[in-house]
mmCIF file of C-alpha atoms in Angstrom:
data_model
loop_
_atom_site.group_PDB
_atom_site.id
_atom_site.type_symbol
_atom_site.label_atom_id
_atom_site.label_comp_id
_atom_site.label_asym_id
_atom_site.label_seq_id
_atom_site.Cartn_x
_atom_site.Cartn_y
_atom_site.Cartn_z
ATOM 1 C CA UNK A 153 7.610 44.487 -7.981
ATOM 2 C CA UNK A 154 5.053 45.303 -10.659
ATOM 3 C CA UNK A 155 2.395 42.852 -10.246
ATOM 4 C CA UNK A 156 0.605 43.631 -13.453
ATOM 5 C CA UNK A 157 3.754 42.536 -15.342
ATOM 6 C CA UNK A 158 4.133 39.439 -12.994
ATOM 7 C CA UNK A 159 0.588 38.710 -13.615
ATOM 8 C CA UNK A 160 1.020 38.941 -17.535
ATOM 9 C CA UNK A 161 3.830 36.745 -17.523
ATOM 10 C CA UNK A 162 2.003 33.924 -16.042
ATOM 11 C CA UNK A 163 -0.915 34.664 -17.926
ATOM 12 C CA UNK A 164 0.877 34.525 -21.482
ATOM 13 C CA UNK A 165 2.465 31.155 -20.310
ATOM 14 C CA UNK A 166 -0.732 29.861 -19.242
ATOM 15 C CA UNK A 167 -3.131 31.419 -22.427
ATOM 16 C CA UNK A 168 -0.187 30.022 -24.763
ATOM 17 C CA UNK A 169 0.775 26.569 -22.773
ATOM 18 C CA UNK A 170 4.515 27.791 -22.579
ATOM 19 C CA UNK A 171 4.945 24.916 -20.383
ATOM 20 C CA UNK A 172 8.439 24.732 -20.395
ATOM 21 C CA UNK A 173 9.009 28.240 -19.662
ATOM 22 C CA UNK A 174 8.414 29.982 -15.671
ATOM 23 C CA UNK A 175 8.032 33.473 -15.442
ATOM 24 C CA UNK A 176 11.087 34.101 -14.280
ATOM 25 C CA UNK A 177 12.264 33.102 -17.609
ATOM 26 C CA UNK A 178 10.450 35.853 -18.955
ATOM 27 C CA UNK A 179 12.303 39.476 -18.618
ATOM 28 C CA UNK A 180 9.926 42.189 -18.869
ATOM 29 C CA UNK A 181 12.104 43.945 -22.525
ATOM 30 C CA UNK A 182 11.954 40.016 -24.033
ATOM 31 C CA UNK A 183 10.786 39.937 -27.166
ATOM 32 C CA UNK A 184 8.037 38.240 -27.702
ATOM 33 C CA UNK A 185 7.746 37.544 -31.201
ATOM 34 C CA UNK A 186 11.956 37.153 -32.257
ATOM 35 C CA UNK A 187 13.439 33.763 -32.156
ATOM 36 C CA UNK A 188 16.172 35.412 -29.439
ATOM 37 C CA UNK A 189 13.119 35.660 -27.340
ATOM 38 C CA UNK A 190 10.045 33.837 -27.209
ATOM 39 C CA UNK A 191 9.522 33.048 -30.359
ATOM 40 C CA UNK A 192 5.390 33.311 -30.498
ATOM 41 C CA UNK A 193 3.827 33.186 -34.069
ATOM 42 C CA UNK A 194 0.856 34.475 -35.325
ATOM 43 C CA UNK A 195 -1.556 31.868 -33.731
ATOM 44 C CA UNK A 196 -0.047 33.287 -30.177
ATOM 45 C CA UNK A 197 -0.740 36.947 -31.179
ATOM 46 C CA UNK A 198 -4.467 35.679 -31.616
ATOM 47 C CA UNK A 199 -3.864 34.253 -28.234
ATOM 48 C CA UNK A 200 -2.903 37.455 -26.648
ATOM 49 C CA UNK A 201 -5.554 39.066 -28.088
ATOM 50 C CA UNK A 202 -8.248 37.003 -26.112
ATOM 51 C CA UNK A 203 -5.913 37.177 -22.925
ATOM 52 C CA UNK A 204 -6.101 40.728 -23.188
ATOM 53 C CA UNK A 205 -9.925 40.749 -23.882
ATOM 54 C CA UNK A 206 -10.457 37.974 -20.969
ATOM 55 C CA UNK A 207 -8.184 38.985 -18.214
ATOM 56 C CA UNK A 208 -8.295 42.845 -18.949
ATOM 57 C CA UNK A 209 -11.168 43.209 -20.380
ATOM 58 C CA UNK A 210 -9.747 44.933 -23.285
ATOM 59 C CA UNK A 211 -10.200 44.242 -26.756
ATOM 60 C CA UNK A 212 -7.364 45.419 -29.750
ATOM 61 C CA UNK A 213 -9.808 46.105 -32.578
ATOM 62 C CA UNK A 214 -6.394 48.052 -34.637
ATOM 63 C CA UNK A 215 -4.108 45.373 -36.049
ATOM 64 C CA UNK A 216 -1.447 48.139 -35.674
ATOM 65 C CA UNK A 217 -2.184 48.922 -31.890
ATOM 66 C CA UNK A 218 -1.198 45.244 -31.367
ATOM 67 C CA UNK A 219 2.085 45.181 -33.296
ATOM 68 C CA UNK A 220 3.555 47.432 -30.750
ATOM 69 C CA UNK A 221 1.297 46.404 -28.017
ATOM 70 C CA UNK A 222 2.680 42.725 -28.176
ATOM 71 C CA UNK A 223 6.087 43.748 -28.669
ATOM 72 C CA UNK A 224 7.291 42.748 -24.814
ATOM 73 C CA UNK A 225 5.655 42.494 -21.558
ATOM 74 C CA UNK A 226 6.340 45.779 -20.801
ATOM 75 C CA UNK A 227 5.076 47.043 -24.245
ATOM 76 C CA UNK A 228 1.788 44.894 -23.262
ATOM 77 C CA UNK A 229 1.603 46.253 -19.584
ATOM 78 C CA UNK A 230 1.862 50.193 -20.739
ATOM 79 C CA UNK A 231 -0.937 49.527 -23.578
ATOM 80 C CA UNK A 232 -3.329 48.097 -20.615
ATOM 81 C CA UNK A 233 -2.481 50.964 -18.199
ATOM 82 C CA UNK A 234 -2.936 53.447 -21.209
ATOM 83 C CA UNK A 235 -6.631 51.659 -21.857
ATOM 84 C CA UNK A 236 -7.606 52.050 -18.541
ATOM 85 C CA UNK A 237 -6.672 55.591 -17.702
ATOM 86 C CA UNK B 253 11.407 -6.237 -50.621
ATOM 87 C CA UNK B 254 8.957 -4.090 -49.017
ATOM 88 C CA UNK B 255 8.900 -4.025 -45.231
ATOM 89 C CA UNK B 256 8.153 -2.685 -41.852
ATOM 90 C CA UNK B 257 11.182 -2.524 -40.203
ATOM 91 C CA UNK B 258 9.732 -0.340 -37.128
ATOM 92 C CA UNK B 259 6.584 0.710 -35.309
ATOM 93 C CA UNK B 260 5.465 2.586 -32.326
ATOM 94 C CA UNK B 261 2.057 1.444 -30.406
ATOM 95 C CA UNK B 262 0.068 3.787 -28.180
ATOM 96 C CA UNK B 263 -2.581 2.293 -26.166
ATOM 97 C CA UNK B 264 -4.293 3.599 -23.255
ATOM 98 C CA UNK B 265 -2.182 2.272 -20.576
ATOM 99 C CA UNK B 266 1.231 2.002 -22.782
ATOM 100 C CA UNK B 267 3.866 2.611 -25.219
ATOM 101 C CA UNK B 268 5.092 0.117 -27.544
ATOM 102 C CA UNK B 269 7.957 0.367 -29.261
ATOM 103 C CA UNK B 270 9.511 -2.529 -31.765
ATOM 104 C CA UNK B 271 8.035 -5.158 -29.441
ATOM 105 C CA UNK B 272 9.151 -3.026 -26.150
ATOM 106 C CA UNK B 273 7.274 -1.023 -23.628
ATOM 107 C CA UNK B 274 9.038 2.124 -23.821
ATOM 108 C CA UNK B 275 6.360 3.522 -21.073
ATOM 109 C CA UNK B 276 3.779 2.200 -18.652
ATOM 110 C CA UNK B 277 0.550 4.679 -18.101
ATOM 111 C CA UNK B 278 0.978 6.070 -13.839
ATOM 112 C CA UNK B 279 -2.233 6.268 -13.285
ATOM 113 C CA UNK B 280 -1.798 8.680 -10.270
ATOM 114 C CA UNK B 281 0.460 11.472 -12.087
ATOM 115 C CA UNK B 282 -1.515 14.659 -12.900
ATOM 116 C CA UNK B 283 0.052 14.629 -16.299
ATOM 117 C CA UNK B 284 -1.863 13.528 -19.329
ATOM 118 C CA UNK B 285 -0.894 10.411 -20.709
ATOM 119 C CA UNK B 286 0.624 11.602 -23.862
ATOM 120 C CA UNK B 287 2.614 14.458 -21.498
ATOM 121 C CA UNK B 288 4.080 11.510 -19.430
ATOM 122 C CA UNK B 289 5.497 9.648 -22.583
ATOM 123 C CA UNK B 290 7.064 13.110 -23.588
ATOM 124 C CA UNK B 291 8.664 13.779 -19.988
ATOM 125 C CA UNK B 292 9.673 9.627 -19.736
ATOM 126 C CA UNK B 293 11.686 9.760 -23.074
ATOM 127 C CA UNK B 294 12.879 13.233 -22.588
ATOM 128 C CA UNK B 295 12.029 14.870 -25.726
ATOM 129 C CA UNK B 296 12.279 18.405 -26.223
ATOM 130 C CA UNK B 297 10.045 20.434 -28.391
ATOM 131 C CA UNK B 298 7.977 23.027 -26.767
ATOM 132 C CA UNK B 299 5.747 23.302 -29.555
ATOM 133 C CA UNK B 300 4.198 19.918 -28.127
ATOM 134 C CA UNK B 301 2.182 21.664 -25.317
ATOM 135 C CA UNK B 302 0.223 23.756 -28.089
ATOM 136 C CA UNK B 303 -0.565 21.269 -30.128
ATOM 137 C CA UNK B 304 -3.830 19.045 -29.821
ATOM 138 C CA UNK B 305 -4.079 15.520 -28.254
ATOM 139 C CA UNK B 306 -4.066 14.074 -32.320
ATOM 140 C CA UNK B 307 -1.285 16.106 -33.232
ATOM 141 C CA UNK B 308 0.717 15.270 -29.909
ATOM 142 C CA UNK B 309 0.247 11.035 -30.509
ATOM 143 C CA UNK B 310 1.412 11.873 -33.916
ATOM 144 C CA UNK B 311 4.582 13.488 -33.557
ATOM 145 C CA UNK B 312 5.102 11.524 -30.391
ATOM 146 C CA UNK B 313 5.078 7.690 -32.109
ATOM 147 C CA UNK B 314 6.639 9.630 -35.287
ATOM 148 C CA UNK B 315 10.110 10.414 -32.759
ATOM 149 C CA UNK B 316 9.815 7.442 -31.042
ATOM 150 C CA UNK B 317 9.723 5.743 -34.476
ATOM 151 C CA UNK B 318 12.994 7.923 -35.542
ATOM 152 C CA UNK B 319 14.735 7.052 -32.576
ATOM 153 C CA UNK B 320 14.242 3.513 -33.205
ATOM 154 C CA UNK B 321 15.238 3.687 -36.671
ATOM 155 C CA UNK B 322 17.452 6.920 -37.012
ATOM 156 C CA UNK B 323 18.442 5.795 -40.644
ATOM 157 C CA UNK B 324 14.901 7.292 -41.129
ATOM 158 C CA UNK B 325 16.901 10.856 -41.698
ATOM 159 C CA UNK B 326 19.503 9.598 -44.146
ATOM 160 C CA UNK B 327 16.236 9.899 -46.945
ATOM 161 C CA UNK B 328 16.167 13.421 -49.000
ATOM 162 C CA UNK B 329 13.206 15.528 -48.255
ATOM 163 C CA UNK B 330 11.017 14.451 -50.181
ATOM 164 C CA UNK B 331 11.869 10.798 -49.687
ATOM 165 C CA UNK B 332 9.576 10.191 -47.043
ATOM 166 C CA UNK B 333 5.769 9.802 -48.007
ATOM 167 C CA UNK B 334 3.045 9.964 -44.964
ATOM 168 C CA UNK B 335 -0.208 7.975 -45.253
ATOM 169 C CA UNK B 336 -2.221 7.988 -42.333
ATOM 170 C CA UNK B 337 -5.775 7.634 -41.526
ATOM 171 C CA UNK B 338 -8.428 7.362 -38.383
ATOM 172 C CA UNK B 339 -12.064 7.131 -38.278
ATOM 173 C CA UNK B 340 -13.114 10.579 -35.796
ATOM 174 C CA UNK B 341 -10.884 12.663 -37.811
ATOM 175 C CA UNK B 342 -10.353 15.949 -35.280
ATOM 176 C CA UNK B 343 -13.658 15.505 -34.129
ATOM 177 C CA UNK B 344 -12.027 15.898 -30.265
ATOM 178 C CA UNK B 345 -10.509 19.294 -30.494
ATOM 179 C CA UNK B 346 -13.919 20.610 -32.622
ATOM 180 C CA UNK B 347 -15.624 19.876 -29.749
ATOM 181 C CA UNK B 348 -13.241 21.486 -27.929
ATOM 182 C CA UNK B 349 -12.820 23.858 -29.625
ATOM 183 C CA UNK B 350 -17.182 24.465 -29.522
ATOM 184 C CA UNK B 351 -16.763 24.618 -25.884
ATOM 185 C CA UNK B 352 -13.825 27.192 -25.793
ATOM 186 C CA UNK B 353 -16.554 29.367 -27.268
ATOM 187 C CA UNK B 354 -18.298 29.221 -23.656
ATOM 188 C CA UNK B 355 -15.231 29.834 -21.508
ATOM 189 C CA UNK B 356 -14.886 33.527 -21.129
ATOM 190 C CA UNK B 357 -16.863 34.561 -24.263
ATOM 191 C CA UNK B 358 -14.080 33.687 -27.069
ATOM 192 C CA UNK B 359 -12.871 30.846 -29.005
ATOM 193 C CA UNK B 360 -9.632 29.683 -28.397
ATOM 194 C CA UNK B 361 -7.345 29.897 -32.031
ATOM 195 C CA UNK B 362 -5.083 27.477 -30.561
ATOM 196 C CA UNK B 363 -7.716 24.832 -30.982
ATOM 197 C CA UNK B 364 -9.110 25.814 -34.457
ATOM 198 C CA UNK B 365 -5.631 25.404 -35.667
ATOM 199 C CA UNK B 366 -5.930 22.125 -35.331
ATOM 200 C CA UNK B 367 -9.560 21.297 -36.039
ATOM 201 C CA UNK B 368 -8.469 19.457 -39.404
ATOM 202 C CA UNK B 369 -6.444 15.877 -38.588
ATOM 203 C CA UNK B 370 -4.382 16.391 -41.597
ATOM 204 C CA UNK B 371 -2.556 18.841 -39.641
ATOM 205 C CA UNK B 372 -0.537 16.352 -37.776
ATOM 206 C CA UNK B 373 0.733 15.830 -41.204
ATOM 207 C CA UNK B 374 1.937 19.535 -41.367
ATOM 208 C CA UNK B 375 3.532 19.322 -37.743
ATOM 209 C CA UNK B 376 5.563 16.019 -38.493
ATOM 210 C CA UNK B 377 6.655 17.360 -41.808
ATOM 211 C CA UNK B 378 7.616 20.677 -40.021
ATOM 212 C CA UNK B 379 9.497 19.486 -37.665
ATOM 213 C CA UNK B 380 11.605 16.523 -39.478
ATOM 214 C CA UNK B 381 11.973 18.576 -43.155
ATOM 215 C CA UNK B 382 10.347 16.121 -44.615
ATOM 216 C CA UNK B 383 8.154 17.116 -47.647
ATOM 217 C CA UNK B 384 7.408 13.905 -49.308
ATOM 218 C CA UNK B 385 3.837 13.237 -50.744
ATOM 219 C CA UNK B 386 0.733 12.976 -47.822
ATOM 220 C CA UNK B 387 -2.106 11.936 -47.515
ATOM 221 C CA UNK B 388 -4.888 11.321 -44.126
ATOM 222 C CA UNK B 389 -7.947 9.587 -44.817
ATOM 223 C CA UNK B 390 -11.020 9.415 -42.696
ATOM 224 C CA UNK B 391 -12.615 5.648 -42.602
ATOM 225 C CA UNK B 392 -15.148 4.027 -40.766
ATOM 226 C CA UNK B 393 -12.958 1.591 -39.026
ATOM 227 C CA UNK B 394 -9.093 0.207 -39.008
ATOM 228 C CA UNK B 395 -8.101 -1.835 -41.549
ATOM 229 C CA UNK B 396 -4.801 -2.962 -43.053
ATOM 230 C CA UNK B 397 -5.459 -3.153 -46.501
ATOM 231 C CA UNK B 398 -5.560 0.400 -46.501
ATOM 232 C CA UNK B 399 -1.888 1.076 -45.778
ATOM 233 C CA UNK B 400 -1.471 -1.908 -48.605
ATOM 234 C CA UNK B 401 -3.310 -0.492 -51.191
ATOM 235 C CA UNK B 402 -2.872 3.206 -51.120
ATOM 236 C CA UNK B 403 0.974 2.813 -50.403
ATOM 237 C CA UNK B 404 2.054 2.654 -54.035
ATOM 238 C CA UNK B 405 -0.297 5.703 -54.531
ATOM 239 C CA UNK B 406 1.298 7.969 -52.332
ATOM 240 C CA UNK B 407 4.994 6.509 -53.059
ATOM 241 C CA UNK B 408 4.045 6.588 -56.697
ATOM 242 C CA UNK B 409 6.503 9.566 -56.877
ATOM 243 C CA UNK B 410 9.604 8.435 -56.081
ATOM 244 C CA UNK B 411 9.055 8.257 -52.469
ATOM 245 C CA UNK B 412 11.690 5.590 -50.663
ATOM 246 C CA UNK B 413 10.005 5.030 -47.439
ATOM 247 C CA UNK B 414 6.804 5.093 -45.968
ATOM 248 C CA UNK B 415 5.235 6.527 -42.748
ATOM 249 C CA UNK B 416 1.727 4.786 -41.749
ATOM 250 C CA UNK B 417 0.166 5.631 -38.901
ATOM 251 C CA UNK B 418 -3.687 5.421 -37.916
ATOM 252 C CA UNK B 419 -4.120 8.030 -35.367
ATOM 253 C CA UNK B 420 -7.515 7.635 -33.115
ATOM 254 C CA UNK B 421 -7.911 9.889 -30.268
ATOM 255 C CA UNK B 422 -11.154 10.584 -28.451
ATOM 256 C CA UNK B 423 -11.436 12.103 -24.955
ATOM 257 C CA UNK B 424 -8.739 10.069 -22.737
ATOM 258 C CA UNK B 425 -9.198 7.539 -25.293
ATOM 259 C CA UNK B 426 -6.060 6.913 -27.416
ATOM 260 C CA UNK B 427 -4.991 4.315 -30.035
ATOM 261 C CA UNK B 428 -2.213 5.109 -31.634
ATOM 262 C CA UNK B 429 -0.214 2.705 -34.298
ATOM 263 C CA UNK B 430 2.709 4.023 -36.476
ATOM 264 C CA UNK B 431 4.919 1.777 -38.292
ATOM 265 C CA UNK B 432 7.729 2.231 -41.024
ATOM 266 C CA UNK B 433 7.948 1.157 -44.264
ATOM 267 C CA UNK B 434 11.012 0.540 -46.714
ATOM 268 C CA UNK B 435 12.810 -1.302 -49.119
ATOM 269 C CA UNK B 436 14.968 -3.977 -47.911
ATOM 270 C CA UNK B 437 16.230 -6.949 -48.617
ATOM 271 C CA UNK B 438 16.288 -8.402 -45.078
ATOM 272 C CA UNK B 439 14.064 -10.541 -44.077
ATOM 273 C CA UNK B 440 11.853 -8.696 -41.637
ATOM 274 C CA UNK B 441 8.314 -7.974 -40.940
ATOM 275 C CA UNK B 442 6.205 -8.474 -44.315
ATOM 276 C CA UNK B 443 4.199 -5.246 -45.385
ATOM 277 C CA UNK B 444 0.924 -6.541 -45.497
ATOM 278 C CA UNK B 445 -2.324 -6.234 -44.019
ATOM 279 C CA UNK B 446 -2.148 -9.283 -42.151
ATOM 280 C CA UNK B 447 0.824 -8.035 -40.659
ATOM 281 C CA UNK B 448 -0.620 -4.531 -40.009
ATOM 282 C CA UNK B 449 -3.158 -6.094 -38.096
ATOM 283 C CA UNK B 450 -1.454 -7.883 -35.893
ATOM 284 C CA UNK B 451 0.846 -5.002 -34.980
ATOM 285 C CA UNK B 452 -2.941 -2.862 -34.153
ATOM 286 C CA UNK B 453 -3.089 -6.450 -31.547
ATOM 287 C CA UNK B 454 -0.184 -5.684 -30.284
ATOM 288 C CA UNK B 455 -1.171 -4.591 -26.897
ATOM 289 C CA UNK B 456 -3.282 -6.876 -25.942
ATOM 290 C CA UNK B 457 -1.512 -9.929 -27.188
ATOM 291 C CA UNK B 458 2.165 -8.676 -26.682
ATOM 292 C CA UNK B 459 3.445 -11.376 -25.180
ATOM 293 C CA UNK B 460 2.161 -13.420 -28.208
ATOM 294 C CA UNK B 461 3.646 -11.546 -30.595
ATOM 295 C CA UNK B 462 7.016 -11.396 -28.683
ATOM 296 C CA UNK B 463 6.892 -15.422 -29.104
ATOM 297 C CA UNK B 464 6.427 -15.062 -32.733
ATOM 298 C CA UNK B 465 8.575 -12.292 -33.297
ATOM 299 C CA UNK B 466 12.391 -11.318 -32.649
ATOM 300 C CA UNK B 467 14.489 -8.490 -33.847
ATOM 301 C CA UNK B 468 17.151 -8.898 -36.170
ATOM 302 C CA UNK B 469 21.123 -8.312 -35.472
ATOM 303 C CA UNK B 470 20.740 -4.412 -36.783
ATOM 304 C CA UNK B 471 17.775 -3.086 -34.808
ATOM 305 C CA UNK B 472 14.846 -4.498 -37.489
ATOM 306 C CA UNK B 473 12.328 -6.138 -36.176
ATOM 307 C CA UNK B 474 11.137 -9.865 -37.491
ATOM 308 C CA UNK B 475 7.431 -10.743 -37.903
ATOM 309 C CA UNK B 476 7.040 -14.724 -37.049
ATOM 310 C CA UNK B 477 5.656 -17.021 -39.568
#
C-alpha cells in the first residue's frame, strides 16, 4: 500500500470536511475536480493548496503547477515526491 | 390575505417545526447540534459540512421549512423573495476565521467564504433555484416589525412568497427562526409583528402557543386569537 496516497486521501477529506466520503471512496485516478468524481471547486483547490503547504511543507506558487498537480491523488502524490527529490 | 403558513424554530436545545419538535438537542453525542438535526431528518447535501455554523441553520430551517410546505417549489424562480436579518452578522466565522490564521501558519479559505452573512442567502438560493429579490440586514436586536415593513420592499417586484428568517449564531449559541410567507385566503397565522414575535417565544412557551394554536385540515398552521 502507498501510504503517502492513503495519507492524502484522509487529509483532503479532513482539510475539505468531505464528511460523507471515507477514503476508501476515494480511488487514487478519481478526479478531483469533475462532477463524475469529487466534484471540488475552486474554494477546495485553495484548500489543497494549504494542505499541501501544512502537511508537506510545500507551497504551489505556479497556478499552472497546481492544475495538473490537483488533478487526482495520484497526480498530487507524484508532484510531492517530485518536490522532495 | 397575507400569511405565515409555516416556520421552523432553532433553539439551543431544539427544533421546532409548525408547532412540533422535529429534534431534541443529545447532549452526549459528539456531533454539533446543527450536524445532529441534519443526520435526525436525513438530509443529504454534502455541501453542508463546508459551510459555516450561519450558513448551516440557514439552509437547515430553509429544508425543514420546504418539507413542511413543499408547495414552496410550485413558485417560478424568481417567485420567492428572502429577507432575513440578525444582529452579529458573521461575526463567528471572522473570528474564526482570525484564528485559522494561527493554526499552521495559513488562513483557512473555507472560512473567508463565508465571512459575509448574506451568503446564506447565496447557498439557499443555490441550492433551491430560487433567484427572487434578497435582502440580510444587520440590527441591533429582533424585532417583528422588520419582516412587516420591509416585506413589501423586497416583494415589491412581483415576488409571491416570502422567506423570513433571523439567523443568530454565536459560539454554541444558536437562535434560529424562519417562517413563510404567502398569499392566502385561509385563515391562518396573521403576518404581523405581533405574530412574529410570538413565533421568536416559541420555545420557551410552546406549550402555550400549542393551546392557542392548531393547524388547519391542509398542513397550515393557525395562530390563536
Amino acid at each position: 500500500m502507498d501510504t503517502l496516497k492513503e495519507d492524502l486521501k484522509k487529509q483532503i477529506i479532513e482539510q475539505l470536511n468531505l464528511e460523507e466520503i471515507a477514503p476508501a471512496d476515494i480511488q487514487d485516478d478519481t478526479l478531483l475536480f469533475n462532477d463524475a468524481g469529487l466534484g471540488l471547486d475552486s474554494i477546495d483547490a485553495l484548500e489543497l493548496i494549504v494542505l499541501l503547504d501544512k502537511y508537506h511543507g510545500i507551497q504551489v506558487t505556479n497556478p499552472d503547477e497546481g492544475k495538473n498537480a490537483f488533478r487526482s491523488v495520484n497526480a498530487m502524490a507524484e508532484y510531492i515526491r517530485n518536490k522532495r527529490d | 390575505m397575507t400569511s405565515i403558513t409555516s416556520f421552523c424554530r432553532i433553539t439551543e436545545m431544539q427544533c421546532i417545526v409548525d408547532y412540533k419538535v422535529l429534534v431534541h438537542r443529545d447532549a452526549g453525542s459528539e456531533d454539533p447540534w446543527l450536524k445532529q438535526i441534519y443526520k435526525e431528518q436525513e438530509f443529504v447535501y454534502p455541501k453542508f459540512h463546508k459551510m459555516d455554523m450561519l450558513t448551516q441553520a440557514g439552509v437547515l430551517a430553509c429544508e425543514l421549512i420546504r418539507r413542511a410546505r413543499p408547495g414552496i417549489m410550485n413558485y417560478p424562480d424568481d417567485g420567492i423573495a428572502l429577507l432575513f436579518a440578525n444582529c452579529s452578522s458573521s461575526a463567528d466565522t471572522d473570528l474564526r476565521f482570525i484564528r485559522s490564521y494561527d493554526q499552521g501558519g495559513a488562513p483557512s479559505p473555507s472560512l473567508f467564504v463565508y465571512t459575509l452573512p448574506n451568503i446564506v442567502l447565496g447557498e439557499i438560493a443555490i441550492l433551491n433555484k430560487w433567484y427572487g429579490e434578497q435582502m440580510f440586514a444587520v440590527l441591533p436586536k429582533f424585532a417583528g416589525s422588520f419582516y412587516t415593513d420591509y416585506a413589501p420592499v423586497v416583494m415589491s417586484t412581483g415576488a409571491a412568497a416570502l422567506l423570513c428568517g433571523w439567523i443568530e449564531v454565536v459560539g454554541n449559541k444558536v437562535d434560529v427562526l424562519l417562517f413563510l410567507v404567502e398569499h392566502t385566503a385561509d385563515n391562518v397565522l396573521e403576518f404581523s409583528a405581533d405574530s412574529i414575535e410570538s413565533l421568536k417565544q416559541q420555545d420557551s412557551s410552546l406549550s402555550d402557543l400549542k393551546e392557542s394554536s392548531t393547524y388547519l385540515s391542509d398542513g397550515y398552521i393557525k395562530g390563536g386569537s
